[in-house]
Tab-separated table of C-alpha atoms in Angstrom:
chain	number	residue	atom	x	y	z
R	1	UNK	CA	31.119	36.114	-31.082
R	2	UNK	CA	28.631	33.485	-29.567
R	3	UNK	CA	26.274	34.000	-27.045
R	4	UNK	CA	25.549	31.747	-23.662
R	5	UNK	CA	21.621	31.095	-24.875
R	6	UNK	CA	22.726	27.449	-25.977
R	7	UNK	CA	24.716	26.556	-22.790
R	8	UNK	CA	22.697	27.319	-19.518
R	9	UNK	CA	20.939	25.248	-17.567
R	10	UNK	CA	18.378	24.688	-14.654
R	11	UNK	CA	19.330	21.096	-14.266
R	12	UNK	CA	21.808	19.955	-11.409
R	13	UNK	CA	21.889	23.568	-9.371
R	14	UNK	CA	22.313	22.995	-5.828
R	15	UNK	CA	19.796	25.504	-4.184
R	16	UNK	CA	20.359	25.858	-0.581
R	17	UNK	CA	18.347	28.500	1.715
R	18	UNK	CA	19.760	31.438	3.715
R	19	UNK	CA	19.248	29.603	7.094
R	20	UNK	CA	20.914	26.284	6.551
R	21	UNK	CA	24.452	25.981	8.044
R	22	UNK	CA	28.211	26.444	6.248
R	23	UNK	CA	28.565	22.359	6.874
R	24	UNK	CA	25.409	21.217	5.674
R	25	UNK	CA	26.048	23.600	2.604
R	26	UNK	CA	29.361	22.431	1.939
R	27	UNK	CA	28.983	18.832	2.068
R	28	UNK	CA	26.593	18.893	-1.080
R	29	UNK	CA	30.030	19.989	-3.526
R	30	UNK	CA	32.784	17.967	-4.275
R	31	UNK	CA	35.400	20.379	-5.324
R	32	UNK	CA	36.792	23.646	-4.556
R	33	UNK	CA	35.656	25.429	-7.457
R	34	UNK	CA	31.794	24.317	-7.088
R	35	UNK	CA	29.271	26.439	-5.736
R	36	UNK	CA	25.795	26.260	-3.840
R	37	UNK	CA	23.379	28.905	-5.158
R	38	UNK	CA	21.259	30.559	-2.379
R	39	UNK	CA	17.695	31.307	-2.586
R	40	UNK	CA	15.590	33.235	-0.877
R	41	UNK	CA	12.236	31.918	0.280
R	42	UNK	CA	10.837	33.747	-2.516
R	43	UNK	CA	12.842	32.520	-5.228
R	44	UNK	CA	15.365	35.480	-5.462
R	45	UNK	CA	19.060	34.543	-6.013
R	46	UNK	CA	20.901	36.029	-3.025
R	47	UNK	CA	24.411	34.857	-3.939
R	48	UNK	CA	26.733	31.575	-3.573
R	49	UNK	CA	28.693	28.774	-1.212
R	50	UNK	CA	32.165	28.434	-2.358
R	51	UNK	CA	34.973	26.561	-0.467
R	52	UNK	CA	37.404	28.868	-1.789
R	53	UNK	CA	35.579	32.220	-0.479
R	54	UNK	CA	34.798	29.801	2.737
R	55	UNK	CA	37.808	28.354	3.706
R	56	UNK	CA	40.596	29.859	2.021
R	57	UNK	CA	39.960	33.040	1.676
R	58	UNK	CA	38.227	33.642	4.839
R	59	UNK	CA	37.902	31.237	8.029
R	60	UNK	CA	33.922	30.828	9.054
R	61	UNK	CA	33.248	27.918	11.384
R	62	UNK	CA	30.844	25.134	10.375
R	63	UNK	CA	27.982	26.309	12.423
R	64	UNK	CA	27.603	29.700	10.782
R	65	UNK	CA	24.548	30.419	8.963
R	66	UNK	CA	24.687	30.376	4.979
R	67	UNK	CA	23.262	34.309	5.277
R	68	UNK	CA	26.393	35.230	6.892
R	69	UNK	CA	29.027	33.667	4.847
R	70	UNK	CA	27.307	34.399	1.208
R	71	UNK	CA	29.485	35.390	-2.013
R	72	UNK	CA	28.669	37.237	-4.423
R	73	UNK	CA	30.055	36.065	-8.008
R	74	UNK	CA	30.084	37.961	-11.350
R	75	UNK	CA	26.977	37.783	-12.893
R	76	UNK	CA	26.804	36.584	-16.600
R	77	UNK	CA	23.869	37.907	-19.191
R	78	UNK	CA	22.644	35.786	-21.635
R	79	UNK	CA	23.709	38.307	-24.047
R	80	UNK	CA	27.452	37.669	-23.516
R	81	UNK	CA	29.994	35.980	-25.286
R	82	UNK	CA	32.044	32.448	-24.216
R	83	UNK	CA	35.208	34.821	-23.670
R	84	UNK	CA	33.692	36.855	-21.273
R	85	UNK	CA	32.251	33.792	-19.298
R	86	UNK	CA	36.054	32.358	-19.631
R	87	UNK	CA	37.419	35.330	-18.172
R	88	UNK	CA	35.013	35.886	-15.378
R	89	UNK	CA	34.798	31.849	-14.823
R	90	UNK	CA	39.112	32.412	-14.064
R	91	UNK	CA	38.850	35.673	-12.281
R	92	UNK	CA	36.370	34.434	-9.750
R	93	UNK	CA	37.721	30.604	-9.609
R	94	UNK	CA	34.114	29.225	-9.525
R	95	UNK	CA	32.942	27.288	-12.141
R	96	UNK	CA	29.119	27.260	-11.861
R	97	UNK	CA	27.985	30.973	-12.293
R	98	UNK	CA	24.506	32.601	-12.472
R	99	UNK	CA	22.866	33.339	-15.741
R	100	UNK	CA	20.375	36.838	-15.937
R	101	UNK	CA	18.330	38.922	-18.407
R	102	UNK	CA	19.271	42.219	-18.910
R	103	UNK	CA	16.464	43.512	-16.011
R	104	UNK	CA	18.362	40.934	-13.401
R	105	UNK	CA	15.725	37.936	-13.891
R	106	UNK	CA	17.687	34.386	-12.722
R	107	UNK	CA	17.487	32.499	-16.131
R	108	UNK	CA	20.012	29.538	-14.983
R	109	UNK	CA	23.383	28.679	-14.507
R	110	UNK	CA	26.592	27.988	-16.477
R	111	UNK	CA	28.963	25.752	-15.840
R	112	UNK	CA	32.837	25.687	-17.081
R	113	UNK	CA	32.750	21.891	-18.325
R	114	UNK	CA	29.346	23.033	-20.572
R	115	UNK	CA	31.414	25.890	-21.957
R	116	UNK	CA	34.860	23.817	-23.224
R	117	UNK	CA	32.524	21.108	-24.607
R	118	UNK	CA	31.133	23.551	-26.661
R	119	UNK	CA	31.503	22.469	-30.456
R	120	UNK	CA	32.361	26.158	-31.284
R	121	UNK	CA	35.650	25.695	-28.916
R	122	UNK	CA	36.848	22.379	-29.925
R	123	UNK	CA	39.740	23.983	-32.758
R	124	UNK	CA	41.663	26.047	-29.755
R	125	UNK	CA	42.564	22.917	-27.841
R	126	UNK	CA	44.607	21.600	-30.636
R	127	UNK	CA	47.941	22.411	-29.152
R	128	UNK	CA	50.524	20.453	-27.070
R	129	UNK	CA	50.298	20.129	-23.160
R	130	UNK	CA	54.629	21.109	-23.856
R	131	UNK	CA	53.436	24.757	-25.502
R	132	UNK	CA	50.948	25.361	-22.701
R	133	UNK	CA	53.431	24.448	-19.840
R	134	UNK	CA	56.404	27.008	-21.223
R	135	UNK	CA	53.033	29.925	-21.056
R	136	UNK	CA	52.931	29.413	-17.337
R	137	UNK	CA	54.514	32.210	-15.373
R	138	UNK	CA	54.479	30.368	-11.927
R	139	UNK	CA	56.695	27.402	-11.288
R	140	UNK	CA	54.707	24.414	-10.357
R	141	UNK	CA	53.956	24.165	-6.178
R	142	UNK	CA	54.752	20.515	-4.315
R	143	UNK	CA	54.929	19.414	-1.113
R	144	UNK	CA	56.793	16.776	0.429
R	145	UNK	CA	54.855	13.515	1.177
R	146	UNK	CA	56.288	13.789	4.891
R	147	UNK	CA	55.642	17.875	5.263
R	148	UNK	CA	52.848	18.419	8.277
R	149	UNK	CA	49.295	19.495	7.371
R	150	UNK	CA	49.958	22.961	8.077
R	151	UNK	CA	52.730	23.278	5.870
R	152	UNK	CA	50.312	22.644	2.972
R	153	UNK	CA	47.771	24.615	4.205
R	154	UNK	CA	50.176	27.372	4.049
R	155	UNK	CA	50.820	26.838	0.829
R	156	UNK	CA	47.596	27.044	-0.594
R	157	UNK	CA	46.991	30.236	0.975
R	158	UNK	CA	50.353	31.616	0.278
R	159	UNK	CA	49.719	30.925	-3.426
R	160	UNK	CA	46.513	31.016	-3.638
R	161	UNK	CA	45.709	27.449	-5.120
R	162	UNK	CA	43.662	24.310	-4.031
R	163	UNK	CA	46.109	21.584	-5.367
R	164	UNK	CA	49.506	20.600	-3.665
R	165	UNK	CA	51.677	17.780	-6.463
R	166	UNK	CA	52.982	15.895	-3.586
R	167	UNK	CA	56.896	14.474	-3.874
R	168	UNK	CA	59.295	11.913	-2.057
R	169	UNK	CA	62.718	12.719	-0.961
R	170	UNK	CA	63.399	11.424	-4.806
R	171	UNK	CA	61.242	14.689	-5.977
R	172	UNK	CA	59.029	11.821	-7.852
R	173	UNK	CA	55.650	11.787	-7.622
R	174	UNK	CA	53.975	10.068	-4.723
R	175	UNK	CA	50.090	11.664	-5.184
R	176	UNK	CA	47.817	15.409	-4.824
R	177	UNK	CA	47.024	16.637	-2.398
R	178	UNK	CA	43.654	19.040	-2.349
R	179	UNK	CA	42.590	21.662	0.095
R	180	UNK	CA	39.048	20.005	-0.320
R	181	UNK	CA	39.567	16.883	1.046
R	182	UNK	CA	40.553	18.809	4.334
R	183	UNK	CA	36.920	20.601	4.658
R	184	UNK	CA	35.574	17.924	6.670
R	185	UNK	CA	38.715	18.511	9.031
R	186	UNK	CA	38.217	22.330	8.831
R	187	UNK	CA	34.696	22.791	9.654
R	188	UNK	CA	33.949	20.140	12.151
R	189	UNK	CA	33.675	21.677	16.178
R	190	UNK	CA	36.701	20.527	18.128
R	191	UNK	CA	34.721	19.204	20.858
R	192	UNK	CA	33.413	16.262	17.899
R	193	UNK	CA	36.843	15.792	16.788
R	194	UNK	CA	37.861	14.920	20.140
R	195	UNK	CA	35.944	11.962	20.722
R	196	UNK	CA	37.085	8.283	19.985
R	197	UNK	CA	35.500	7.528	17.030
R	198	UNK	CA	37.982	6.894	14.658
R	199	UNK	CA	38.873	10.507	13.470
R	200	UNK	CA	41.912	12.140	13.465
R	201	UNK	CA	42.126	14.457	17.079
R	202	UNK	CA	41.962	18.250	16.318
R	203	UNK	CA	45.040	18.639	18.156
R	204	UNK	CA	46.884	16.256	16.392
R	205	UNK	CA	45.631	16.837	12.712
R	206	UNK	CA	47.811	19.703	12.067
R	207	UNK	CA	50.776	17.832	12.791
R	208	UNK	CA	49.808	14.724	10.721
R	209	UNK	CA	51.744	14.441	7.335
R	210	UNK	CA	50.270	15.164	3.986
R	211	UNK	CA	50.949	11.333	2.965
R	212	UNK	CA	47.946	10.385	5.018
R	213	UNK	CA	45.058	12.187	2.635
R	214	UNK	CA	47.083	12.635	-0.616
R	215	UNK	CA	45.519	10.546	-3.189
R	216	UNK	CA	47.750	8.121	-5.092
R	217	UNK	CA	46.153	7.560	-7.962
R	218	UNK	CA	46.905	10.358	-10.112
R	219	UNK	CA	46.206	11.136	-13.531
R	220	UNK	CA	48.728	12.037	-15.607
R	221	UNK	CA	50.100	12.968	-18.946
R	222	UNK	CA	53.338	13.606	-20.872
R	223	UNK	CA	54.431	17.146	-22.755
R	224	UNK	CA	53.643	15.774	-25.730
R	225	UNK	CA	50.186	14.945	-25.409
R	226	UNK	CA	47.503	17.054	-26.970
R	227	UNK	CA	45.268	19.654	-24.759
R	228	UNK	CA	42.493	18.094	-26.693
R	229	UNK	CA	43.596	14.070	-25.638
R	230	UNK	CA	43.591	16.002	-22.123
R	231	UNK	CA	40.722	17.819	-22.287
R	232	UNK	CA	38.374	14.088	-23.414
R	233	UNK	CA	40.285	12.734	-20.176
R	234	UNK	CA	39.287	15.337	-17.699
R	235	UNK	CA	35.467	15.504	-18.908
R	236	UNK	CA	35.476	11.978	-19.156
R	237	UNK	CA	36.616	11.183	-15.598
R	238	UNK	CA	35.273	14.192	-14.122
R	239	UNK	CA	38.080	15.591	-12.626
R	240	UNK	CA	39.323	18.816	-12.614
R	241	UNK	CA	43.322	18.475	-13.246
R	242	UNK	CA	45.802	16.244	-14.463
R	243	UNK	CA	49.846	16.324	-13.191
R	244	UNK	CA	52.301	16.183	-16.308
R	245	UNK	CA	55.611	14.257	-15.527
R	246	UNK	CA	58.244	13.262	-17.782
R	247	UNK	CA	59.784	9.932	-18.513
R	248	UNK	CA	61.461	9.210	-14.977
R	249	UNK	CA	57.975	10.295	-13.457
R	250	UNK	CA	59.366	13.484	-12.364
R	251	UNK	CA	56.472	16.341	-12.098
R	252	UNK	CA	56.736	19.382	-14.521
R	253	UNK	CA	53.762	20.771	-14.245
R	254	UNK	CA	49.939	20.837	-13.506
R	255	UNK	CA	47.603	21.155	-16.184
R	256	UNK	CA	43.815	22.575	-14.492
R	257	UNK	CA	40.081	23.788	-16.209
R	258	UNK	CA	41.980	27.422	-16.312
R	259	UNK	CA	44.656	26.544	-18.556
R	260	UNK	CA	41.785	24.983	-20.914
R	261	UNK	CA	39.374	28.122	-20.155
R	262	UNK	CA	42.709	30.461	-21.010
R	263	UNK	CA	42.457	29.059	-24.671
R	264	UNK	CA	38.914	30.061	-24.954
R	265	UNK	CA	40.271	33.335	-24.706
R	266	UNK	CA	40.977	34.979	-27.610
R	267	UNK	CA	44.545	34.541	-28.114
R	268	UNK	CA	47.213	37.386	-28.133
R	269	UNK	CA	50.042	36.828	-30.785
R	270	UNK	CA	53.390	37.130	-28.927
R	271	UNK	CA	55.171	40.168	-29.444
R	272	UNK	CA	58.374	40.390	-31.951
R	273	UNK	CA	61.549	39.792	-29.651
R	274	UNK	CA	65.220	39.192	-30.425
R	275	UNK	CA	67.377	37.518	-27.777
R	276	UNK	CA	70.849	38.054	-27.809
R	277	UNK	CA	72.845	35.943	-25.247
R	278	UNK	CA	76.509	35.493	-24.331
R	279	UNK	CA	78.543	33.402	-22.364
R	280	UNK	CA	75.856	32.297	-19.821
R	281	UNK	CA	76.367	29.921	-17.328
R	282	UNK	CA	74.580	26.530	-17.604
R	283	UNK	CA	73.306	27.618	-14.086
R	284	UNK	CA	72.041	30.915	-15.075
R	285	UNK	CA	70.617	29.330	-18.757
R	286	UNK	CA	68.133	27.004	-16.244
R	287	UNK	CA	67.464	31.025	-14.650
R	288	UNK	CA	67.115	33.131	-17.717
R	289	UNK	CA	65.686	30.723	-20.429
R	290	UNK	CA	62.350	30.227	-19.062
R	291	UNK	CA	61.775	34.387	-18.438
R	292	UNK	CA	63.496	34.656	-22.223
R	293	UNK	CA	60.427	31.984	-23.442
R	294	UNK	CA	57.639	33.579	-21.804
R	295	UNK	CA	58.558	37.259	-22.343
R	296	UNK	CA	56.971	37.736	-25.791
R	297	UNK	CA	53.505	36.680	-24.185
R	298	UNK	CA	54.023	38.971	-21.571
R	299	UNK	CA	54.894	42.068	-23.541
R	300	UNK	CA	51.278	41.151	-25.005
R	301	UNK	CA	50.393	43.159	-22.170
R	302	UNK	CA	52.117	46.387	-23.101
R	303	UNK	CA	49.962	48.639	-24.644
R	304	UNK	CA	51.880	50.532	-27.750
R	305	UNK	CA	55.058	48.016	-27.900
R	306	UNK	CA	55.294	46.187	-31.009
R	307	UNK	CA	58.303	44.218	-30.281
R	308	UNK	CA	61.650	43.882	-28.204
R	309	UNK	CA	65.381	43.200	-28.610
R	310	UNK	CA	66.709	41.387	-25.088
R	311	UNK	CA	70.571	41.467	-24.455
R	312	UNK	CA	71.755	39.317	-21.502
R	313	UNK	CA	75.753	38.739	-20.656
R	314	UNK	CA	77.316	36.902	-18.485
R	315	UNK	CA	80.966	38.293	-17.392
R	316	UNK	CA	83.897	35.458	-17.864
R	317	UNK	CA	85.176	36.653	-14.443
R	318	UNK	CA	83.389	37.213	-11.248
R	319	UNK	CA	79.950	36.263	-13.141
R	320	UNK	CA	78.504	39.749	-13.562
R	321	UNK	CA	75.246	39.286	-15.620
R	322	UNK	CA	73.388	42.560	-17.574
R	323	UNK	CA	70.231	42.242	-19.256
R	324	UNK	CA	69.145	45.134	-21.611
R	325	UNK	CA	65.957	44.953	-22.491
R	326	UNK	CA	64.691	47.480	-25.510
R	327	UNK	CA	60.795	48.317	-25.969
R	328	UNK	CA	60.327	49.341	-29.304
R	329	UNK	CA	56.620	51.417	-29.860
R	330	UNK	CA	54.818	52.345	-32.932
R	331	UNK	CA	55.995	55.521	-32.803
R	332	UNK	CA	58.841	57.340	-30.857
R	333	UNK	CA	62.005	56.417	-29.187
R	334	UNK	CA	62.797	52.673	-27.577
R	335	UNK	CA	62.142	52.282	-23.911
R	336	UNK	CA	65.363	50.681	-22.282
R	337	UNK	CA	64.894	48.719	-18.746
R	338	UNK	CA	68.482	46.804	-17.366
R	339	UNK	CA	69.905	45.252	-14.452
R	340	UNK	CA	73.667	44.832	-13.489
R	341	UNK	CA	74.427	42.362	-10.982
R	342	UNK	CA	75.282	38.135	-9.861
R	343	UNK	CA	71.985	36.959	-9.080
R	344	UNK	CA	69.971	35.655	-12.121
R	345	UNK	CA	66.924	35.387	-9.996
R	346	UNK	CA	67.146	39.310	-9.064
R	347	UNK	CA	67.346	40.306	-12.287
R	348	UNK	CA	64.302	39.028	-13.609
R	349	UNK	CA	62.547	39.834	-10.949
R	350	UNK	CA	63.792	43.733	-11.321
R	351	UNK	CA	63.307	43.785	-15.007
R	352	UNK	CA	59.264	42.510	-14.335
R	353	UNK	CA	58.942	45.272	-12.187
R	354	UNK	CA	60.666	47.784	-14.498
R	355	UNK	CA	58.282	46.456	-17.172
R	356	UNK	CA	55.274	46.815	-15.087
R	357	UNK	CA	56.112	50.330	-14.074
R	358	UNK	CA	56.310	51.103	-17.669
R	359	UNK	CA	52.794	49.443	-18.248
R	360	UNK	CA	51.390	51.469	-15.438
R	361	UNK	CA	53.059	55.051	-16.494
R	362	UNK	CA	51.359	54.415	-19.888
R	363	UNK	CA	47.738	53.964	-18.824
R	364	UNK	CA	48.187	57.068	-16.323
């Protein structure tokens, strides 16, 4: 266990006050996940500017008053450990968060890129960028180079992320789009977008494709790459994630500070679990494989299950699939959780929830 007394810092905190507006506040950050901290004339920390909390998670216009549009982030002691800032630094989705004594005195800030450059995590980043992407339980989220404005911004509040990997009709690569480069767009009054002076008109900007403020130059990186090789690149350029394609330049996969903070984490061994399969479709393999890699992580999450036997059939005629899945405790009897039917995707998606419910009846 290591405390956060070597890694805070007064230096580069952006204080703002309580009366300055949402738009002057959010044109001193650069990205998403930075933050503003707000004082108080005397001194006291009040709370933070985010552009998440600001603009994706709620709507206020560039005019309002800092006072009125405060966040309030977890609050980190000097007295706890780097996992505990990793977790809280990927619950809250800010990485710059206040620093106290245990009687609530401000002692400084922490950032995430101060906490993975810390010598004590350099061994956990010694995996492939391959073994991280088969972890992920979300697919990755693109949008087409010629999709309207408002089709992204649906998408980043639909999924609740700030970066689009933007496609061609070829589903290659073309750029990233992020929801911060928008802010300026978001928060400016319509009466000041109307006027000729080169912006894009209000009324128009919603309709304008994504190709217009995507950036092009992207970094990226293959499977087989090292999260440590990655890690140098994204402190290095100061950026805050890097796309990973394959050969043909075909996206897999983003790679962002939480996957790096995730490894910070004290790792969970996967569970024990033999996977039976039979006469599965090549269309239902693409379906059921990646579920099949990821589920010994997520039975991590099952308190009391020590391992699993998965059986998953595919009928010769008419394509009936059944997945039996067995959870096998300590002590007692096996758990069993299946699913009959022709849709791959349903399956999974009833055997999660039967898993979840089994989670949830266990801590009740």
């Amino acid at each position: 266990m290591h405390d956060l007394s070597d890694l805070i810092s007064n230096d580069n905190i952006i204080k703002i006050r309580p009366t300055e507006t949402m738009a002057g506040a959010l044109s001193k950050l650069s990205t998403t996940h930075d933050a503003a901290f707000v004082f108080s004339q005397d001194d006291v920390f009040l709370g933070v500017i985010n552009p998440y909390y600001s603009l994706i998670q709620s709507s206020h216009p560039g005019n309002a008053k800092v006072e009125r549009c405060l966040y309030h982030p977890p609050k980190l002691l000097i007295t706890d450990s780097v996992e505990r800032a990793s977790q809280l630094f990927m619950n809250s989705r800010i990485h710059y968060l206040p620093v106290f004594k245990d009687d609530n005195q401000f002692l400084g800030m922490l950032s995430a890129n101060k906490l993975l450059a810390a010598p004590i995590n350099s061994s956990v980043f010694k995996i492939k960028i391959g073994e991280i992407i088969k972890r992920k339980n979300k697919p990755l989220i693109t949008v087409y180079e010629n999709d309207q404005i408002s089709t992204a911004i649906n998408l980043f509040k639909k999924h609740k992320i700030s970066k689009l990997v933007v496609i061609g009709k070829d589903l290659k690569m073309k750029g990233i789009f992020s929801y911060y480069d928008l802010i300026h767009y978001l928060i400016t009054p319509k009466e000041r977008l109307h006027q000729k002076d080169g912006e894009v008109n209000k009324i128009s900007f919603y309709h304008q494709p994504v190709k217009h403020f995507s950036k092009t130059a992207v970094l990226t990186m293959k499977p087989s790459d090292s999260m440590v090789d990655a890690l140098d690149l994204v402190m290095e350029r100061k950026i805050g994630s890097i796309v990973i394609v394959n050969e043909e330049n075909y996206p897999l996969h983003i790679i962002t500070k939480r996957d790096f903070l995730t490894l910070v984490l004290k790792p969970k061994l996967p569970k024990p679990t033999q996977i039976t399969s039979k006469n599965l479709s090549q269309k239902n393999k693409q379906v059921v494989k990646p579920f099949l890699n990821e589920l010994p992580f997520f039975l991590t999450k099952l308190p009391g299950i020590i391992k699993a036997k998965v059986f998953v059939k595919e009928e010769k005629n008419g394509g009936v699939l059944r997945m039996v899945l067995s959870l096998i405790p300590q002590k007692g009897k096996a758990q069993v959780v299946s699913h009959e039917g022709k849709n791959s995707k349903e399956m999974i998606k009833d055997i999660v929830k039967k898993i979840v419910r089994h989670k949830k009846g266990n801590q009740t």
